[in-house]
Coordinates of C-alpha atoms in Angstrom, one line a residue:
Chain K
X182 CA -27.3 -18.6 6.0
X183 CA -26.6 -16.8 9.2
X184 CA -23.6 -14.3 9.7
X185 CA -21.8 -14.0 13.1
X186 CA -19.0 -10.8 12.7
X187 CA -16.7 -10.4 15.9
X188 CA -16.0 -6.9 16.4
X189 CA -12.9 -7.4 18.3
X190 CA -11.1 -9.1 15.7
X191 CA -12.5 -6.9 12.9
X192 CA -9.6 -4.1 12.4
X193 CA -12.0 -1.4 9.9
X194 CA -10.4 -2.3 6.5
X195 CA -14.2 -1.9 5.0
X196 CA -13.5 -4.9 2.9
X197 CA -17.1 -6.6 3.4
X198 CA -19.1 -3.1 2.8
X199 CA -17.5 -3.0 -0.4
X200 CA -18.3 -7.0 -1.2
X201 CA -21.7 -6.6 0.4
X202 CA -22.8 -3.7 1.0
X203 CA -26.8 -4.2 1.9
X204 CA -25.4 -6.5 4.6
X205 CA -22.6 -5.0 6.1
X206 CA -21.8 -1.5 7.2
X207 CA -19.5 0.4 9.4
X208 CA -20.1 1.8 13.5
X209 CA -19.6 5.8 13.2
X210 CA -17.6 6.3 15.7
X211 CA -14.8 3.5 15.4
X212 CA -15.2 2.2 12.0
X213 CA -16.2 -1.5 13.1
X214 CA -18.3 -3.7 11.4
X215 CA -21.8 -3.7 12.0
X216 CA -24.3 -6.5 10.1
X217 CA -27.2 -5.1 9.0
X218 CA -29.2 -8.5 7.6
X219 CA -27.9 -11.2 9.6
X220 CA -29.9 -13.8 7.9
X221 CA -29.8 -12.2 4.1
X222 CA -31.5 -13.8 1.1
X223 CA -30.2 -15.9 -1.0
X224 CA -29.7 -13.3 -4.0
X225 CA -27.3 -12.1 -1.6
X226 CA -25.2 -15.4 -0.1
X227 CA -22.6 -15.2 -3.2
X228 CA -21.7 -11.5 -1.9
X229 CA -21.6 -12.4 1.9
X230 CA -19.2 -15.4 1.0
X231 CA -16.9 -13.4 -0.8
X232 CA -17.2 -10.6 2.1
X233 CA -16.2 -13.3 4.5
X234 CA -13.4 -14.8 2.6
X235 CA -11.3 -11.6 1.8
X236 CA -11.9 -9.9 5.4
X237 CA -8.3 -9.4 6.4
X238 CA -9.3 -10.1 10.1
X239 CA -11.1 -13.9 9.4
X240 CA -13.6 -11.7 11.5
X241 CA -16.7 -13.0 9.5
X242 CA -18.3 -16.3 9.5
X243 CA -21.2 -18.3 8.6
X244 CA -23.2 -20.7 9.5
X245 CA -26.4 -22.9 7.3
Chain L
X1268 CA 20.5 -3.2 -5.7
X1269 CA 23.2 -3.8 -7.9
X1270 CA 25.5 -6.1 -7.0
X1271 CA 28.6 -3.9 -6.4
X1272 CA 25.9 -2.2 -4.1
X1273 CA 25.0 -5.5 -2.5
X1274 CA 28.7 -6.0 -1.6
X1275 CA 29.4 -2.7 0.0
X1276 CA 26.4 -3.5 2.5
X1277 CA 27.8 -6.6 3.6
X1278 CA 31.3 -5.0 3.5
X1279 CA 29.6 -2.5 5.5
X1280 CA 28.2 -5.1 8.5
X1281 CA 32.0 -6.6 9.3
X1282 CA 32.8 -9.8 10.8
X1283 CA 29.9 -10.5 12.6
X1284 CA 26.9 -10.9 9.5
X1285 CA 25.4 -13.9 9.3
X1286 CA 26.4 -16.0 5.7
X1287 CA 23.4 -17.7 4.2
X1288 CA 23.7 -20.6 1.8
X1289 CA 24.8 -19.5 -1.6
X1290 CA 21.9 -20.9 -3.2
X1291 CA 19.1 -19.1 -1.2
X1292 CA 17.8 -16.1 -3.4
X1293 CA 19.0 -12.8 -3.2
X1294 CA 16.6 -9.9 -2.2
X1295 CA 15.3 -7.4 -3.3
X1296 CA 15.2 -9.5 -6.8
X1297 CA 16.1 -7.8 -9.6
X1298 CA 13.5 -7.1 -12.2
X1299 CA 14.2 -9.0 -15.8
X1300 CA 14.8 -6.5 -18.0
X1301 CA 12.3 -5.2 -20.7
X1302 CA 9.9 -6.8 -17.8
X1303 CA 9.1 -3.8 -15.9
X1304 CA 5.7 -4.7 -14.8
X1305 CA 6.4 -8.1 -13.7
X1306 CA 8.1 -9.7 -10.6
X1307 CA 11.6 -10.8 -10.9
X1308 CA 11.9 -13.9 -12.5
X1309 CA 13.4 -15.9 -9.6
X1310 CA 10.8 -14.7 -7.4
X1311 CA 8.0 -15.9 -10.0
X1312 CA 10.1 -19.4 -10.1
X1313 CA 10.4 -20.2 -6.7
X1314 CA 6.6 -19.5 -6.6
X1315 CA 6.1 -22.6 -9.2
X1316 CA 8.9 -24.7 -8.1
X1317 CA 9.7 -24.0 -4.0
X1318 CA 7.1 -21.5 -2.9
X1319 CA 8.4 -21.1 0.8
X1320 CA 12.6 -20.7 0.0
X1321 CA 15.0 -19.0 1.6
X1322 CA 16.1 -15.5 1.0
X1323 CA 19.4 -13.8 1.5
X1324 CA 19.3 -10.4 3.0
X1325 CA 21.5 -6.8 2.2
X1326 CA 23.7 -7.9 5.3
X1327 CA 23.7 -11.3 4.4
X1328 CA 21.0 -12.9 7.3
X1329 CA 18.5 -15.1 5.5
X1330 CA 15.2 -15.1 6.4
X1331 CA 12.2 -17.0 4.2
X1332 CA 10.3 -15.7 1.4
X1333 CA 6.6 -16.7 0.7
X1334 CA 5.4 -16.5 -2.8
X1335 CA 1.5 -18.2 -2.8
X1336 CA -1.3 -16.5 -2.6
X1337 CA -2.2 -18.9 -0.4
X1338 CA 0.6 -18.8 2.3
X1339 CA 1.2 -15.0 1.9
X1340 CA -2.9 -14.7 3.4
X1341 CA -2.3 -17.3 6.0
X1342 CA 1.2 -16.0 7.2
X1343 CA -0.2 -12.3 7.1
X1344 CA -3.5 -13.4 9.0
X1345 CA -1.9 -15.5 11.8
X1346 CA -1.4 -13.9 14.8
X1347 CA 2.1 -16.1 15.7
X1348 CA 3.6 -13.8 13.1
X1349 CA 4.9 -10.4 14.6
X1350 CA 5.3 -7.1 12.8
X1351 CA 7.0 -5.7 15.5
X1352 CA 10.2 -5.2 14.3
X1353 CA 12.5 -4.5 17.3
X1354 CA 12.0 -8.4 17.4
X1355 CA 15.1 -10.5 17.4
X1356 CA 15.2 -12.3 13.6
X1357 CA 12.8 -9.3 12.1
X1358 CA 13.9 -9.3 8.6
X1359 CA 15.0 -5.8 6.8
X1360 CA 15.4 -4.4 3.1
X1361 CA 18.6 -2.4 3.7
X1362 CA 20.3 -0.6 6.8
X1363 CA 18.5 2.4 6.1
X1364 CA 14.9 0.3 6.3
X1365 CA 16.2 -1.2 9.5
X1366 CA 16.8 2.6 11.0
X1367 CA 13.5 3.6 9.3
X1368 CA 11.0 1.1 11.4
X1369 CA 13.0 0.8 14.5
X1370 CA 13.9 4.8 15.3
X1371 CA 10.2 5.6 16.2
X1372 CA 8.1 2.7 15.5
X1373 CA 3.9 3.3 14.7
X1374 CA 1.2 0.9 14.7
X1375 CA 2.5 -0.7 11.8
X1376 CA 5.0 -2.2 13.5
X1377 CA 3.6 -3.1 17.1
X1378 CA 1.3 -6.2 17.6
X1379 CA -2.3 -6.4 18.5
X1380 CA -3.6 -5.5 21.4
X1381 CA -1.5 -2.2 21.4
X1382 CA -1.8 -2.0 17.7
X1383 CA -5.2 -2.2 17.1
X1384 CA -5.7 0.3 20.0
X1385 CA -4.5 3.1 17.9
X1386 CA -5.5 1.9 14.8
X1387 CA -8.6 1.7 15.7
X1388 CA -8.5 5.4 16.8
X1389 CA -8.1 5.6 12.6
X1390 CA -10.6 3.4 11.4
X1391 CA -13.8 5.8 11.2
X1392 CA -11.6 8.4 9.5
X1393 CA -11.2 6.3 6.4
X1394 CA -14.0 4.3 6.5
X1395 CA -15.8 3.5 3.5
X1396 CA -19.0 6.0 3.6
X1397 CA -16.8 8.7 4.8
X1398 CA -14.6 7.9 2.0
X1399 CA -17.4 8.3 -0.5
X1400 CA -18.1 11.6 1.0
X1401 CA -15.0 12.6 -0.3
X1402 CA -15.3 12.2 -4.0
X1403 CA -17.2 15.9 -4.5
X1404 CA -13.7 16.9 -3.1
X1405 CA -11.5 14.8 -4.6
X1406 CA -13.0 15.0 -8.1
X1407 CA -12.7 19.2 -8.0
X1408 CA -9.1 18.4 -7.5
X1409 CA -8.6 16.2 -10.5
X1410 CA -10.5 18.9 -12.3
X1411 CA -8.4 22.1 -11.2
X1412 CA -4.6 19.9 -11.7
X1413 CA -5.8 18.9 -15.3
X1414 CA -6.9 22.3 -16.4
X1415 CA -3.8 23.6 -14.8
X1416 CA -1.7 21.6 -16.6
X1417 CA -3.1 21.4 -20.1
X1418 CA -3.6 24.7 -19.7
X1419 CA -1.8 25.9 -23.5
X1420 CA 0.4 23.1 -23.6
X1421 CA 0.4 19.8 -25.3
X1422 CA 3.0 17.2 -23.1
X1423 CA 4.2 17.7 -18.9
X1424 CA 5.3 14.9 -16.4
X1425 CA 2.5 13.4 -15.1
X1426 CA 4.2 12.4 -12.2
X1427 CA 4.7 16.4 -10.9
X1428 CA 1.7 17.5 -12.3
X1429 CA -1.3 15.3 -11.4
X1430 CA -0.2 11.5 -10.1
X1431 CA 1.7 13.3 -7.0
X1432 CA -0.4 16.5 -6.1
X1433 CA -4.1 14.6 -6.1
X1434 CA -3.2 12.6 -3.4
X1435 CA -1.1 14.8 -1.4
X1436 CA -3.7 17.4 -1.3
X1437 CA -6.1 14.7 -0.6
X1438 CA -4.2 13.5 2.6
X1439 CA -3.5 17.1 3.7
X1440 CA -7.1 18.2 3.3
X1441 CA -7.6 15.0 5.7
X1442 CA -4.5 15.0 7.9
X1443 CA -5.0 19.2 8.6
X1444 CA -1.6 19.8 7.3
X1445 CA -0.7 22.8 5.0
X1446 CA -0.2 21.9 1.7
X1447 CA 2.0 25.0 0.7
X1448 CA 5.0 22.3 2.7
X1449 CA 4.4 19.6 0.4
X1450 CA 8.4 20.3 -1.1
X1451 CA 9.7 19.7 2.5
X1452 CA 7.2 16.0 3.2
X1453 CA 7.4 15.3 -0.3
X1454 CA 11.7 14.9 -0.1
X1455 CA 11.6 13.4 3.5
X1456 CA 9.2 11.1 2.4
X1457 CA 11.3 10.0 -0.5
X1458 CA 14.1 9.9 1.3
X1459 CA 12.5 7.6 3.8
X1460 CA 11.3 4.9 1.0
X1461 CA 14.7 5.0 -0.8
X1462 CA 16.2 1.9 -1.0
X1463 CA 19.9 3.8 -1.5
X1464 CA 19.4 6.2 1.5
X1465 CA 22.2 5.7 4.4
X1466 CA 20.8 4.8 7.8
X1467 CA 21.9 8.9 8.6
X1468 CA 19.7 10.1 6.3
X1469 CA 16.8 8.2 7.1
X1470 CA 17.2 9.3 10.8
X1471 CA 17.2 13.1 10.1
X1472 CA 14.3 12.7 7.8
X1473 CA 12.4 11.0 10.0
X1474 CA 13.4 13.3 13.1
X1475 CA 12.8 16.4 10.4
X1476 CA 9.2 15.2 9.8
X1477 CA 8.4 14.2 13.5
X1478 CA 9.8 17.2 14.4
X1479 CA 7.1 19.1 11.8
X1480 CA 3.9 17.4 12.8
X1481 CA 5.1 17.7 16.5
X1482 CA 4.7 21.1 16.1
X1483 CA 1.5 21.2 14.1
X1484 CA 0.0 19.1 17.0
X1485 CA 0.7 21.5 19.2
X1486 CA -0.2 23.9 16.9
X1487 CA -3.5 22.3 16.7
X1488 CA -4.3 22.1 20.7
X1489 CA -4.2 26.3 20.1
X1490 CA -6.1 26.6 16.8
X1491 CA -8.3 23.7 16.3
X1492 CA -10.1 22.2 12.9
X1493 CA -11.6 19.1 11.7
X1494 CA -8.4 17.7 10.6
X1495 CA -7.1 14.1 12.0
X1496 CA -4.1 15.5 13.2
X1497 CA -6.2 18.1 15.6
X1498 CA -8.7 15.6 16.4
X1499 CA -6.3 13.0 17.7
X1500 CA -5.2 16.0 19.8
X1501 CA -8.5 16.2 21.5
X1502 CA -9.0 13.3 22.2
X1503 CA -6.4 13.7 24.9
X1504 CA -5.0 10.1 24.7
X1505 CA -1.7 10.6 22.7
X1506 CA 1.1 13.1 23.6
X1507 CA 2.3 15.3 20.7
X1508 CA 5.1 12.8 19.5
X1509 CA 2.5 10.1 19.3
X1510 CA 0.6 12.0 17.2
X1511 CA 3.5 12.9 14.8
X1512 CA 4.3 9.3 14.4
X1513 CA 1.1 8.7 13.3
X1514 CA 0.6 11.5 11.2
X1515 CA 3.7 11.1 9.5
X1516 CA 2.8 7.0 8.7
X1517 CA -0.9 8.6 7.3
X1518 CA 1.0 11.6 5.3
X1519 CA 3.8 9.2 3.5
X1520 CA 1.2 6.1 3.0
X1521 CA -1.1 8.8 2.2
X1522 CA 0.4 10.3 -1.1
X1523 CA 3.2 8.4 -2.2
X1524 CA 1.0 4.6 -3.0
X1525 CA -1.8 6.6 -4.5
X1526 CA 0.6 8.8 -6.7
X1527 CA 2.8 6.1 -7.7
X1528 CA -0.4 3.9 -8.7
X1529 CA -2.3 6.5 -10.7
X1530 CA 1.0 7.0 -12.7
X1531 CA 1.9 3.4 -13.4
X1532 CA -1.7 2.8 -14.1
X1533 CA -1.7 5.4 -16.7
X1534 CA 1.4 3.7 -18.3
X1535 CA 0.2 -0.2 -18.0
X1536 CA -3.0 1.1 -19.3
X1537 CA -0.8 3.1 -22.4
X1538 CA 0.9 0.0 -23.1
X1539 CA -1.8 -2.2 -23.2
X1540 CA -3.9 -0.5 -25.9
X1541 CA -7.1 -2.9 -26.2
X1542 CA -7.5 -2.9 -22.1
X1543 CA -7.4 1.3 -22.7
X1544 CA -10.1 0.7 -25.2
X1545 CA -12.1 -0.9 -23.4
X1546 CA -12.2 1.7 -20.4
X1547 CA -12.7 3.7 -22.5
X1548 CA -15.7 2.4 -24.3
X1549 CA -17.3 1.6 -21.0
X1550 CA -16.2 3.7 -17.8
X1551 CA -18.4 1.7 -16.1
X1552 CA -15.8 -0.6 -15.6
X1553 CA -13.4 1.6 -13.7
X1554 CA -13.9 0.1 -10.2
X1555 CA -13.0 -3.7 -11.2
X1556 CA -9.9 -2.1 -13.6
X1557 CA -8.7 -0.5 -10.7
X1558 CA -8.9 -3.5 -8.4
X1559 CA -7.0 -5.3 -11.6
X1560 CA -4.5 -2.4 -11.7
X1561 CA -3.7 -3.4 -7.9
X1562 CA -3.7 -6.9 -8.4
X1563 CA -1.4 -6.8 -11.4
X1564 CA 0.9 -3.9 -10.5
X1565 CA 0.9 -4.5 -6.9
X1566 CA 3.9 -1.8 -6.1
X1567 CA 4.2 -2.6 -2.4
X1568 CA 6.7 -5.2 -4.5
X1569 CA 9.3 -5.9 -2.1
X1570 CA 8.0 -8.0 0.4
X1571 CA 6.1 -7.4 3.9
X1572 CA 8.2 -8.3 6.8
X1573 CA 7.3 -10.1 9.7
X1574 CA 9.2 -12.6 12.0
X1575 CA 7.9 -16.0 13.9
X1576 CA 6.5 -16.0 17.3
X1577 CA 6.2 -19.8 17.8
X1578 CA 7.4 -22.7 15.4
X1579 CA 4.5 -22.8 12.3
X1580 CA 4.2 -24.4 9.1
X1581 CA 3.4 -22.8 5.8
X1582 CA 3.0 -24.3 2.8
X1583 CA 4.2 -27.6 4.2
X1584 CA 7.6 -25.7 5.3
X1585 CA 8.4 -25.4 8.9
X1586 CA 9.5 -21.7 10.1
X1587 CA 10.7 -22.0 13.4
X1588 CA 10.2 -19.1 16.1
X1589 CA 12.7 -16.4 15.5
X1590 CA 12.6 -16.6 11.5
X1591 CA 12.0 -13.8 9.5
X1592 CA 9.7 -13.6 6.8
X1593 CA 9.1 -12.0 3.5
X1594 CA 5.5 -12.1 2.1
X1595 CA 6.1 -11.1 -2.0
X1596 CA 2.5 -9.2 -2.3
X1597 CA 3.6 -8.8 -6.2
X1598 CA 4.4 -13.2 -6.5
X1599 CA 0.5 -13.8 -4.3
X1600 CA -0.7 -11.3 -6.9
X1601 CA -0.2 -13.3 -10.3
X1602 CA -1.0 -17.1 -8.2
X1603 CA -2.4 -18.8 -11.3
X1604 CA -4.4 -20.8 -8.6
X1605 CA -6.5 -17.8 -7.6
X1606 CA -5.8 -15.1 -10.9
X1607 CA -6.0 -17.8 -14.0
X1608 CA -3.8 -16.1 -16.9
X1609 CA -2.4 -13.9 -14.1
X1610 CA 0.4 -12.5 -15.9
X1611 CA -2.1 -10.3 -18.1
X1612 CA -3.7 -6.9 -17.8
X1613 CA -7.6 -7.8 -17.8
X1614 CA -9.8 -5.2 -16.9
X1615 CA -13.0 -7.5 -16.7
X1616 CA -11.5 -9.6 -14.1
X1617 CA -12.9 -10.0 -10.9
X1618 CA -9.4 -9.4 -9.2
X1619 CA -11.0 -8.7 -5.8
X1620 CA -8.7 -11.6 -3.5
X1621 CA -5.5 -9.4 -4.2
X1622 CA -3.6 -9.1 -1.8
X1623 CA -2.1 -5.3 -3.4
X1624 CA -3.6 -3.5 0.5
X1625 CA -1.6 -6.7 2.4
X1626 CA -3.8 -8.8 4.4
X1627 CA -4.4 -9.6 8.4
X1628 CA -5.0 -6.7 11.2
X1629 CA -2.4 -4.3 9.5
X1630 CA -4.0 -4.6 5.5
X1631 CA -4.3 -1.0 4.3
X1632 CA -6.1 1.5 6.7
X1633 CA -6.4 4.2 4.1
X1634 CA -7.7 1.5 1.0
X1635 CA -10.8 3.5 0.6
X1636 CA -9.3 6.5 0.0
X1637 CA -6.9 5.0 -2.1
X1638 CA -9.7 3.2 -4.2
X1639 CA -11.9 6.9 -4.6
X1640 CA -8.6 8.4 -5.8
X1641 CA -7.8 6.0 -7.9
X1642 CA -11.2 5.5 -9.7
X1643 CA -11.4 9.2 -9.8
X1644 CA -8.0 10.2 -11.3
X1645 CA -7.9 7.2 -13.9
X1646 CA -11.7 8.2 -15.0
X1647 CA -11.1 11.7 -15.3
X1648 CA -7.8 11.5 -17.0
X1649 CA -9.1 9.2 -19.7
X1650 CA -11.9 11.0 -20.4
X1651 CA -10.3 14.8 -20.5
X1652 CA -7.4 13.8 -22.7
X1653 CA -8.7 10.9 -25.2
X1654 CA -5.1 11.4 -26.8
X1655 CA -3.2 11.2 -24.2
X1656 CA 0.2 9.0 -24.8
X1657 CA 3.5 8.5 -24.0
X1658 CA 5.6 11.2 -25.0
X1659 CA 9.4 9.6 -24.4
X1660 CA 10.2 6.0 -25.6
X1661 CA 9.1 3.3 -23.5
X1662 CA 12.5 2.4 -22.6
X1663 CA 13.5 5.9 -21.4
X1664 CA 10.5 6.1 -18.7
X1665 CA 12.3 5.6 -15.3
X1666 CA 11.2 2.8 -13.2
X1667 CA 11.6 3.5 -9.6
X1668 CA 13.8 -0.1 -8.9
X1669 CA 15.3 1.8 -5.8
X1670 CA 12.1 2.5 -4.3
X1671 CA 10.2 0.8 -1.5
X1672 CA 7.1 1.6 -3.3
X1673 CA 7.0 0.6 -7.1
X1674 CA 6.2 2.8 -10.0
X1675 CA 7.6 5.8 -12.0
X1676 CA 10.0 8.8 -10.6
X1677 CA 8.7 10.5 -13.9
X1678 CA 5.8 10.1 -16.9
X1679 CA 6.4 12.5 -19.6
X1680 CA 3.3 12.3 -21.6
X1681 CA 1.2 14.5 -24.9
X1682 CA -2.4 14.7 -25.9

């Protein structure tokens, strides 16, 4: 699994830290998304994939 | 809206209302009676039977209403839908709604790329971490308000007493605004989300509040703090009124969704003994009981507005460019395709795809505040009153039906 977020679309609603939080996390100054394992094991692919499918912005998604 | 209500609004409008079809559904749906958790029933029928319908409005325009889980996320994510509502076809609650998000409009109401420009001057103010931060803070709060009011006495209002003040200290603490005014943004505020307020009243609340945290902003570029309100004011990108708009969206959003939640939590929770229990028994399972609470309460329950850009289908229905629509957050909420046995309280459920925040660029800005205050006040109030109940019976606890945002105006309860 590899995770691609666009920080444009993302709009800061925290949604994936709170599904994922080893993976995702938030920029200091704005709030933005920020992936911290962008290849994550698999004990973690069940979190990513419910990260990506209640992000409001449809600003996270994977690929493999 | 009761009907004799209904008919002095189009009465009201004159000659030149549009008439919908008689048989398109009338909102905002009554709730069925005994019901008061649930969506109206027509609303829950059209979801099972014609999930995109049409919807008569207070002045008699029609717009659609979308009741799927699935639809509501797809309308409320796609960018052809605007929430700008100074849009021709933009569909509105009542006249006084109508006055209240076209007078002086905020980011709620604008489109990207000039919406997420200021929200995004937000985000890192409620983000998740700094959120967290918080809970020291917000748990001292819950603390002091319960001592205070069980402090020798055995029943109060929840509602005045705890639900209300937690948050509003909470977004004041935040915003930089003096909580010793909380009478003054507390009756604007309710004045503003009243569905039986007159377009006149809506416009001197609004211009009384702007007017308030025009002056605090200005206040602020004299005597600075770490508040949002005097940081926003540093920045040196908004002029005062700007930054009374905003400030004014954070301070309503900011107490009256949290407060109304932690009361009709406490209730649902009341009146479902054996979910109680098991909160109880295992506080562990606050966080998912709140998310359930959201899901199943849901008290943004009138519908989000937004009105076609282009021609687009949903759910098989084709909305052409200029049509309003209503998204029922509350109908999405209890989708037996997503929330199987929907219609019941569960606090084991994984209830995390509700849609209680919205969804698309303008879901919730302040959810993780609203989740630390939630998970703070429920835990705390369950475990310093283990005999806490109703203390008026269930059918005299007063349902805010004329309210934008869902819940009680009061909870008497004992311990």
């Amino acid at each position: 699994m590899r995770i691609h977020a666009d920080q444009e679309k993302c709009c800061g609603a925290g949604s994936c830290v709170l599904a994922a939080p080893d993976v995702f996390d938030q920029r200091d100054e704005d709030g933005i998304v920020v992936v911290l394992d962008a290849e994550p094991p698999a004990a973690l692919h069940d979190a990513v994939r419910e990260a990506a499918a209640i992000c409001p912005a449809a600003a996270i998604s994977l690929t493999g | 809206m009761t009907t004799a209500e209904r008919t002095d609004a189009e009465r009201e409008t004159g000659p030149g209302a549009r008439t919908a079809t008689p048989a398109a559904l009338a909102v905002p749906a009554a709730r069925a009676g005994g019901c008061p958790f649930d969506p109206a029933p027509e609303i829950e029928r059209a979801r099972r039977e014609e999930p995109v319908t049409r919807a008569t409005l207070w002045d008699g325009s029609s717009c659609w209403l979308v009741t799927r889980h699935e639809d509501v996320r797809a309308v409320l994510g796609d960018p052809r839908f605007s929430a700008d509502a100074t849009r021709p076809g933009f569909p509105f609650l009542t006249a006084g709604g109508r006055e209240l998000v076209t007078s002086t409009p905020t980011f709620i109401r604008q489109d990207d790329p000039e919406h997420a420009r200021l929200r995004r001057m937000l985000t890192a103010d409620f983000m998740i971490k700094k959120m967290e931060a918080m809970r020291p803070e917000v748990q001292r709060i819950a603390e002091e308000l319960l001592d205070r009011m069980t402090d020798g006495r055995d029943a109060a209002d929840l509602v005045t007493e705890f639900a209300l003040p937690l948050p509003s200290l909470v977004i004041c603490l935040l915003l930089g605004v003096p909580y010793e005014d909380h009478a003054f943004f507390q009756e604007r505020s309710r004045i503003l989300l009243s569905l039986r307020s007159a377009p006149e009243e809506v416009r001197a609340s609004q211009q009384e509040l702007q007017q308030y945290l025009s002056r605090l902003a200005e206040s602020k570029r004299h005597t600075p703090d770490d508040g949002i309100v005097s940081r926003l004011v540093a920045r040196g990108e908004l002029d005062n009124g700007d930054i009374a708009s905003m400030g004014r969206l954070l301070l309503i959003a900011g107490h009256e969704t949290t407060a109304n939640m932690t009361a009709l939590s406490t209730l649902t929770l009341l009146r479902n003994p054996d979910q109680l229990a098991r909160l109880r028994e295992d506080p562990s399972l606050i966080k998912g009981a709140v998310e359930e609470l959201l899901r199943y309460l849901t008290i943004v329950h009138n519908g989000l507005p937004r009105v076609a850009t282009e021609d687009v289908s949903v759910g098989g229905v084709t909305v052409r460019a200029g049509e309003g629509v209503l998204c029922t957050l509350n109908s999405a909420n209890r989708d037996e395709a997503v929330f199987p046995g929907g219609d019941a309280l569960d606090v084991g459920r994984d209830a995390r795809r509700h849609v209680a925040f919205g969804f698309g660029v303008h879901q919730c800005l302040g959810q993780p505040l609203a989740r630390v205050e939630l998970q703070i006040a429920l835990e705390t109030l369950l475990r310093r009153l283990p005999g806490l109940r109703l203390a008026v019976p269930f059918e005299e606890v007063p349902f805010r039906h004329d309210m934008g945002i869902y819940g009680v105006h009061a909870l008497p309860v004992a311990w």
